[in-house]
Coordinates of N, CA and C in Angstrom, one line a residue:
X1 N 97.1 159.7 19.2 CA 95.8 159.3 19.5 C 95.2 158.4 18.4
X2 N 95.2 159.0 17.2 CA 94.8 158.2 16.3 C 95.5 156.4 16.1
X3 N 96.7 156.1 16.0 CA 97.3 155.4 16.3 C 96.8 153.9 17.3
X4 N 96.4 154.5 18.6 CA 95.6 154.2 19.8 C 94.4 153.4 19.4
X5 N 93.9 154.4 19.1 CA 92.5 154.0 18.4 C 92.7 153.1 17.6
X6 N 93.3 153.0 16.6 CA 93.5 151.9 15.1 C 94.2 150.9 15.9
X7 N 94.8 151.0 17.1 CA 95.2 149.6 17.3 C 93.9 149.1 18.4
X8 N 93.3 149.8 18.2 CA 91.9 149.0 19.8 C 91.1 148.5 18.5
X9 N 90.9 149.3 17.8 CA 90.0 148.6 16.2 C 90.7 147.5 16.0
X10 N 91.8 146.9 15.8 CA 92.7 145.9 15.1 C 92.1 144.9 16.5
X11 N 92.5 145.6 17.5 CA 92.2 143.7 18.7 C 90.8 143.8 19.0
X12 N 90.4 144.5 18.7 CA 89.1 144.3 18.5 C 88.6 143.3 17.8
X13 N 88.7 143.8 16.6 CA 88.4 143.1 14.9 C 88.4 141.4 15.6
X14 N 90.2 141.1 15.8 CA 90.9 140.1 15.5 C 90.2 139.0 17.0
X15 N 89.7 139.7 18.5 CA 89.3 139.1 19.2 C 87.6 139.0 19.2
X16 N 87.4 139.2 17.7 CA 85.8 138.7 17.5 C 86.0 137.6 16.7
X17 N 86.8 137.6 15.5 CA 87.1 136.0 15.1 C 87.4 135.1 16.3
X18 N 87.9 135.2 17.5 CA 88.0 133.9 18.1 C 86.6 133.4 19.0
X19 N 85.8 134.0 18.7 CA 84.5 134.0 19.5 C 84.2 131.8 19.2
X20 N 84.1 131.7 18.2 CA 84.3 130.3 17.4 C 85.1 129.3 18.0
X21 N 85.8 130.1 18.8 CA 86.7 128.8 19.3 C 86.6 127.3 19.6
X22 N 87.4 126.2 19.5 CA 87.4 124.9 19.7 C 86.8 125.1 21.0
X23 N 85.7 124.0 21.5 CA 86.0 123.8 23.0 C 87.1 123.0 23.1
X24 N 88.1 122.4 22.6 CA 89.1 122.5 23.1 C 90.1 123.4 23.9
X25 N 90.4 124.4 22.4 CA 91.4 125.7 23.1 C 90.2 126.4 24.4
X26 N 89.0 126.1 24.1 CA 88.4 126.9 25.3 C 88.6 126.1 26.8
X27 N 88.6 124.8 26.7 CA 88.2 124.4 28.0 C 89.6 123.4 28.4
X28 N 90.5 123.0 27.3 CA 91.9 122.5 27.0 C 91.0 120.8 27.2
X29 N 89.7 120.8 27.2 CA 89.2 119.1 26.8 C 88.7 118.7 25.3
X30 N 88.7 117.7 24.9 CA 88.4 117.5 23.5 C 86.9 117.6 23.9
X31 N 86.1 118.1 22.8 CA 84.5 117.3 23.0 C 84.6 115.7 22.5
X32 N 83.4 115.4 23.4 CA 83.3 113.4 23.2 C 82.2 113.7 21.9
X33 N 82.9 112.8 20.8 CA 81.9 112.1 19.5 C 81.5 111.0 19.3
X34 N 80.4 110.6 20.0 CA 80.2 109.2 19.4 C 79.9 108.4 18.3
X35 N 80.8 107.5 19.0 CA 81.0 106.6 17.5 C 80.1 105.3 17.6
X36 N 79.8 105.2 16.2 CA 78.6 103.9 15.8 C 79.3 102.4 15.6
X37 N 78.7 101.4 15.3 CA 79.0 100.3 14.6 C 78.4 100.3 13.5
X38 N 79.5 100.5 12.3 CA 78.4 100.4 11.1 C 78.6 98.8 10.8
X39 N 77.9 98.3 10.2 CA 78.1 97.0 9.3 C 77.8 96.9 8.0
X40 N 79.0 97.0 7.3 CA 78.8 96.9 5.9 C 78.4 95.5 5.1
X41 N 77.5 95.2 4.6 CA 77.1 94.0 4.0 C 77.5 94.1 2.3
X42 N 78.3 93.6 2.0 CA 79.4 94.1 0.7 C 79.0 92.7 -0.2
X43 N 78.9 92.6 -1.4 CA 79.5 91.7 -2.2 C 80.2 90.6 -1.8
X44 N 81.9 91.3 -1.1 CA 82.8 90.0 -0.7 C 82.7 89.8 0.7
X45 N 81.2 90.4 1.4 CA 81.1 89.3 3.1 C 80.5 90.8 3.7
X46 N 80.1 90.8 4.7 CA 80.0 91.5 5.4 C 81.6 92.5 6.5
X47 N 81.7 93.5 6.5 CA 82.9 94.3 6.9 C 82.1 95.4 8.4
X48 N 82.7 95.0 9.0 CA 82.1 95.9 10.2 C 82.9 97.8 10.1
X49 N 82.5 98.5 10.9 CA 83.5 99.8 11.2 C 83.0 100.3 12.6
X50 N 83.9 101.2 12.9 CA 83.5 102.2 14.1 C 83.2 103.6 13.3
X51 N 82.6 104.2 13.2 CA 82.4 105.2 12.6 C 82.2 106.3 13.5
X52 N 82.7 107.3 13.6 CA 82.5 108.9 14.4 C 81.0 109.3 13.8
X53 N 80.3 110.2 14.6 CA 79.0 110.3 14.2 C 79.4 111.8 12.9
X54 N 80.7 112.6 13.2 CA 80.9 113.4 12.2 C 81.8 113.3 11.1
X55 N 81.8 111.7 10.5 CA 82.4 111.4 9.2 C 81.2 110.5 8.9
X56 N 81.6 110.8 7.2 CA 80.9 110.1 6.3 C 80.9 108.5 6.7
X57 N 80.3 107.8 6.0 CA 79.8 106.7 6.6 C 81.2 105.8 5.2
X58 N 81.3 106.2 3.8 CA 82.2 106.1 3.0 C 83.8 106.6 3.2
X59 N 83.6 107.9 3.8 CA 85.4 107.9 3.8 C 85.8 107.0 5.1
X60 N 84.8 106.7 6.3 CA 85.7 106.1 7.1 C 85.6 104.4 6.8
X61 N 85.1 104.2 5.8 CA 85.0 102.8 5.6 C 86.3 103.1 4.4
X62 N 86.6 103.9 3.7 CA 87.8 103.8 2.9 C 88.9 104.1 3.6
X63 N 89.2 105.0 4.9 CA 90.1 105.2 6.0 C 90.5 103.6 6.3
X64 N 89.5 102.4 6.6 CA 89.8 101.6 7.2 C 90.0 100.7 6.1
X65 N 90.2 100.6 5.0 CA 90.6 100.0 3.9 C 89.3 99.2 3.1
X66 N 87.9 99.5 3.1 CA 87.1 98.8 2.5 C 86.8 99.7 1.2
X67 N 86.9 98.7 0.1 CA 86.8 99.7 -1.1 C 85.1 99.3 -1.5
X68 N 84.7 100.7 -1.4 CA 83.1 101.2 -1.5 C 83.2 101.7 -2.9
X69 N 82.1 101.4 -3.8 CA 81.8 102.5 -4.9 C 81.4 103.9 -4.6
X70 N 81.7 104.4 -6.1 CA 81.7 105.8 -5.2 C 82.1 106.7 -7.0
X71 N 81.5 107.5 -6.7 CA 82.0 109.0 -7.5 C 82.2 110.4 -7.8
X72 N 81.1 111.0 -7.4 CA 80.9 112.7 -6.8 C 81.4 113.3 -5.7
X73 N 81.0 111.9 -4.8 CA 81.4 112.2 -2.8 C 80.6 113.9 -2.9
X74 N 79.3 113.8 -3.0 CA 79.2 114.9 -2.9 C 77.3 114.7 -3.1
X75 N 76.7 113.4 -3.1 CA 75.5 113.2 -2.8 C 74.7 113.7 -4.2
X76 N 75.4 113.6 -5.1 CA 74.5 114.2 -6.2 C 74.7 113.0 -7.0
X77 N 75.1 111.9 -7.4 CA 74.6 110.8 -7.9 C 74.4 109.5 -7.1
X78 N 74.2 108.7 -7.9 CA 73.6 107.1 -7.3 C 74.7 105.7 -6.9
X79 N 76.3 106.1 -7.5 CA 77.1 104.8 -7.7 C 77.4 104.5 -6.1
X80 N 77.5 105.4 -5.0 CA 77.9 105.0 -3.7 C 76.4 104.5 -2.9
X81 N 75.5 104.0 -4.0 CA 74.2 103.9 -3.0 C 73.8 102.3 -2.5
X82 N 73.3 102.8 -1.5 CA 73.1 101.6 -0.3 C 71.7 101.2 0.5
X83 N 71.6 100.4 1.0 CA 70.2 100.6 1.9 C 70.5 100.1 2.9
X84 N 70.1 101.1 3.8 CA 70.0 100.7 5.6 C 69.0 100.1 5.8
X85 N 69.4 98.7 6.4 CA 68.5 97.1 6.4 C 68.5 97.2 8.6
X86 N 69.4 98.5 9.2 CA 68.7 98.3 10.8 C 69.5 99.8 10.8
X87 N 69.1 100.4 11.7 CA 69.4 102.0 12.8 C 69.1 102.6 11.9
X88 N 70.3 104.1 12.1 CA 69.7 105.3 11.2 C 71.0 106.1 11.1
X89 N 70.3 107.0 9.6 CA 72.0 107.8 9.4 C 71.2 109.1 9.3
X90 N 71.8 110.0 8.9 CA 71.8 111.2 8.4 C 72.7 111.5 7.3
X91 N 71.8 111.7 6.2 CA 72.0 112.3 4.9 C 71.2 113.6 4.2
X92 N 71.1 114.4 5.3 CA 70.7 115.0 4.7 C 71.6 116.7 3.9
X93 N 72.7 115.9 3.7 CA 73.7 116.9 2.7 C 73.7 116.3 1.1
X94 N 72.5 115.2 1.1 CA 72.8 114.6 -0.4 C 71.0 115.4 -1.0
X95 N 71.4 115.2 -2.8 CA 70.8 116.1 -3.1 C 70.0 115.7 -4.2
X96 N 70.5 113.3 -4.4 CA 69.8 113.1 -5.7 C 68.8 111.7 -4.9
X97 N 68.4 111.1 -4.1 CA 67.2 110.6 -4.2 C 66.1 111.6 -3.6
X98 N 65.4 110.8 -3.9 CA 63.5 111.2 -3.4 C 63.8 110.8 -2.4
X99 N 62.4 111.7 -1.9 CA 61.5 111.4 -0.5 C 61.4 109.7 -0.5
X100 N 60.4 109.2 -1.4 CA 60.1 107.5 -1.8 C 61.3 107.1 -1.8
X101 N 62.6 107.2 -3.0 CA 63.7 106.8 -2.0 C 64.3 106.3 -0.5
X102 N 64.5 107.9 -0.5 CA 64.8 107.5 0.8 C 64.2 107.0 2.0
X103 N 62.5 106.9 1.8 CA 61.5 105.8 3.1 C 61.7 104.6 2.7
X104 N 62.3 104.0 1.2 CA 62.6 102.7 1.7 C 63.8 102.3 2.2
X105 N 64.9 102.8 2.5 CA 66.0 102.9 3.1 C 67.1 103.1 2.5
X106 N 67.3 103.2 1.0 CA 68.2 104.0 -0.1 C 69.2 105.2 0.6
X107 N 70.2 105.0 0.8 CA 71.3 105.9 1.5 C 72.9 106.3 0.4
X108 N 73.1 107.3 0.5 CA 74.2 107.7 -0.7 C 75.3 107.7 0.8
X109 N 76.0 106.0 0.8 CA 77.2 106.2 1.6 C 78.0 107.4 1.6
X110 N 78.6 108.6 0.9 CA 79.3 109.5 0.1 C 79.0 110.8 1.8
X111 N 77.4 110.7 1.8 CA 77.4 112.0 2.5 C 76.7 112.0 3.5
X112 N 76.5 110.4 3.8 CA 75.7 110.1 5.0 C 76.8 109.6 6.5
X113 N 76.0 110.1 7.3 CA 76.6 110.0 9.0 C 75.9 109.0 9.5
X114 N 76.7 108.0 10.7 CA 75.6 107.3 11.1 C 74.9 108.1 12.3
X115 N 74.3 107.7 12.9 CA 73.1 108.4 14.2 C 72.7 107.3 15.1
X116 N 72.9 106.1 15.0 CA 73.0 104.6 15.4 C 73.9 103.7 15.0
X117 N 73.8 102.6 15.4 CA 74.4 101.6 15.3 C 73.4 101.5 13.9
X118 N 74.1 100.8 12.9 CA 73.3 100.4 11.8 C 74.2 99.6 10.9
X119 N 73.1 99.1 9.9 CA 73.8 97.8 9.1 C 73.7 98.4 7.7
X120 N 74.6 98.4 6.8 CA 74.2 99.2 5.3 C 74.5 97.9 4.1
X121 N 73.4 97.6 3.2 CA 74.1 96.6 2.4 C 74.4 97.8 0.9
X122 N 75.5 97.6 0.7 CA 76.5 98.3 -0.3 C 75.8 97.8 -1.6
X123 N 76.5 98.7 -2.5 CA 76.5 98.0 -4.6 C 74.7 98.3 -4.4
X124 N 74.1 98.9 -4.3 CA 72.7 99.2 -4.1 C 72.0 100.0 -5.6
X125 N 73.1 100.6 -6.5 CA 72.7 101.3 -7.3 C 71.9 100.7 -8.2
X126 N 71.7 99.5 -8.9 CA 70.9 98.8 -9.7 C 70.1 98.5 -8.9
X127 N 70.0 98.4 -7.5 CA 68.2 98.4 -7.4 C 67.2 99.2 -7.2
X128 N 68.3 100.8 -7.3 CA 67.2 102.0 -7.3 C 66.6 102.5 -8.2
X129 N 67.0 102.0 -9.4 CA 66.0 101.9 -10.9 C 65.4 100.9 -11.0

């Protein structure tokens, strides 16, 4: 009896961790992500991307071979910073500009998503001092 028991506790346990499941394994469809046009305005020219709205706006411009500044990848300093000059991102996983910052359009490529179509001009760190 006991035995019984400890095994209904065990699939129990184990069929509450799957509550999370992918809607994939749930529905066997991927969910749809949309993806933006970013436009990077760089130093050496302007560099377009497609960007998924759940990657960084920096790793998938390094995915596609554009080399961005960059250091923490983690929103806590200024070297990957940029300003959005059209659309909109979301950054709000970074942790070192201001409010004033960021209303004038100051973006840390590193931890920002896009949310639009938008245009970023890059190397932005000397003009946030």
């Amino acid at each position: 009896m006991f035995r019984a028991l400890l095994l209904a506790a065990i699939v129990a346990s184990a069929s509450a961790f799957n509550a999370g499941a992918s809607a994939f394994r749930r529905t066997g469809v991927a969910p749809s992500v949309n993806m933006y046009a970013v436009t990077l305005k760089t130093p050496s020219g302007d560099m377009k991307i497609d960007c998924p709205e759940d990657t960084y706006i920096l790793d998938k411009a390094e995915e596609d071979g554009i080399d961005l500044p960059y250091s923490c990848r983690a929103g806590a300093c200024s070297t990957c910073c940029g300003k959005v000059t059209a659309g909109t991102i979301d950054q709000s996983d970074q942790s070192f500009l201001d409010d004033g910052q960021m209303s004038e359009g100051f973006v840390l490529t590193c931890v920002a998503y896009p949310t639009s179509d938008c245009t970023i001009e890059t190397h932005k760190e000397e003009d946030l001092f």
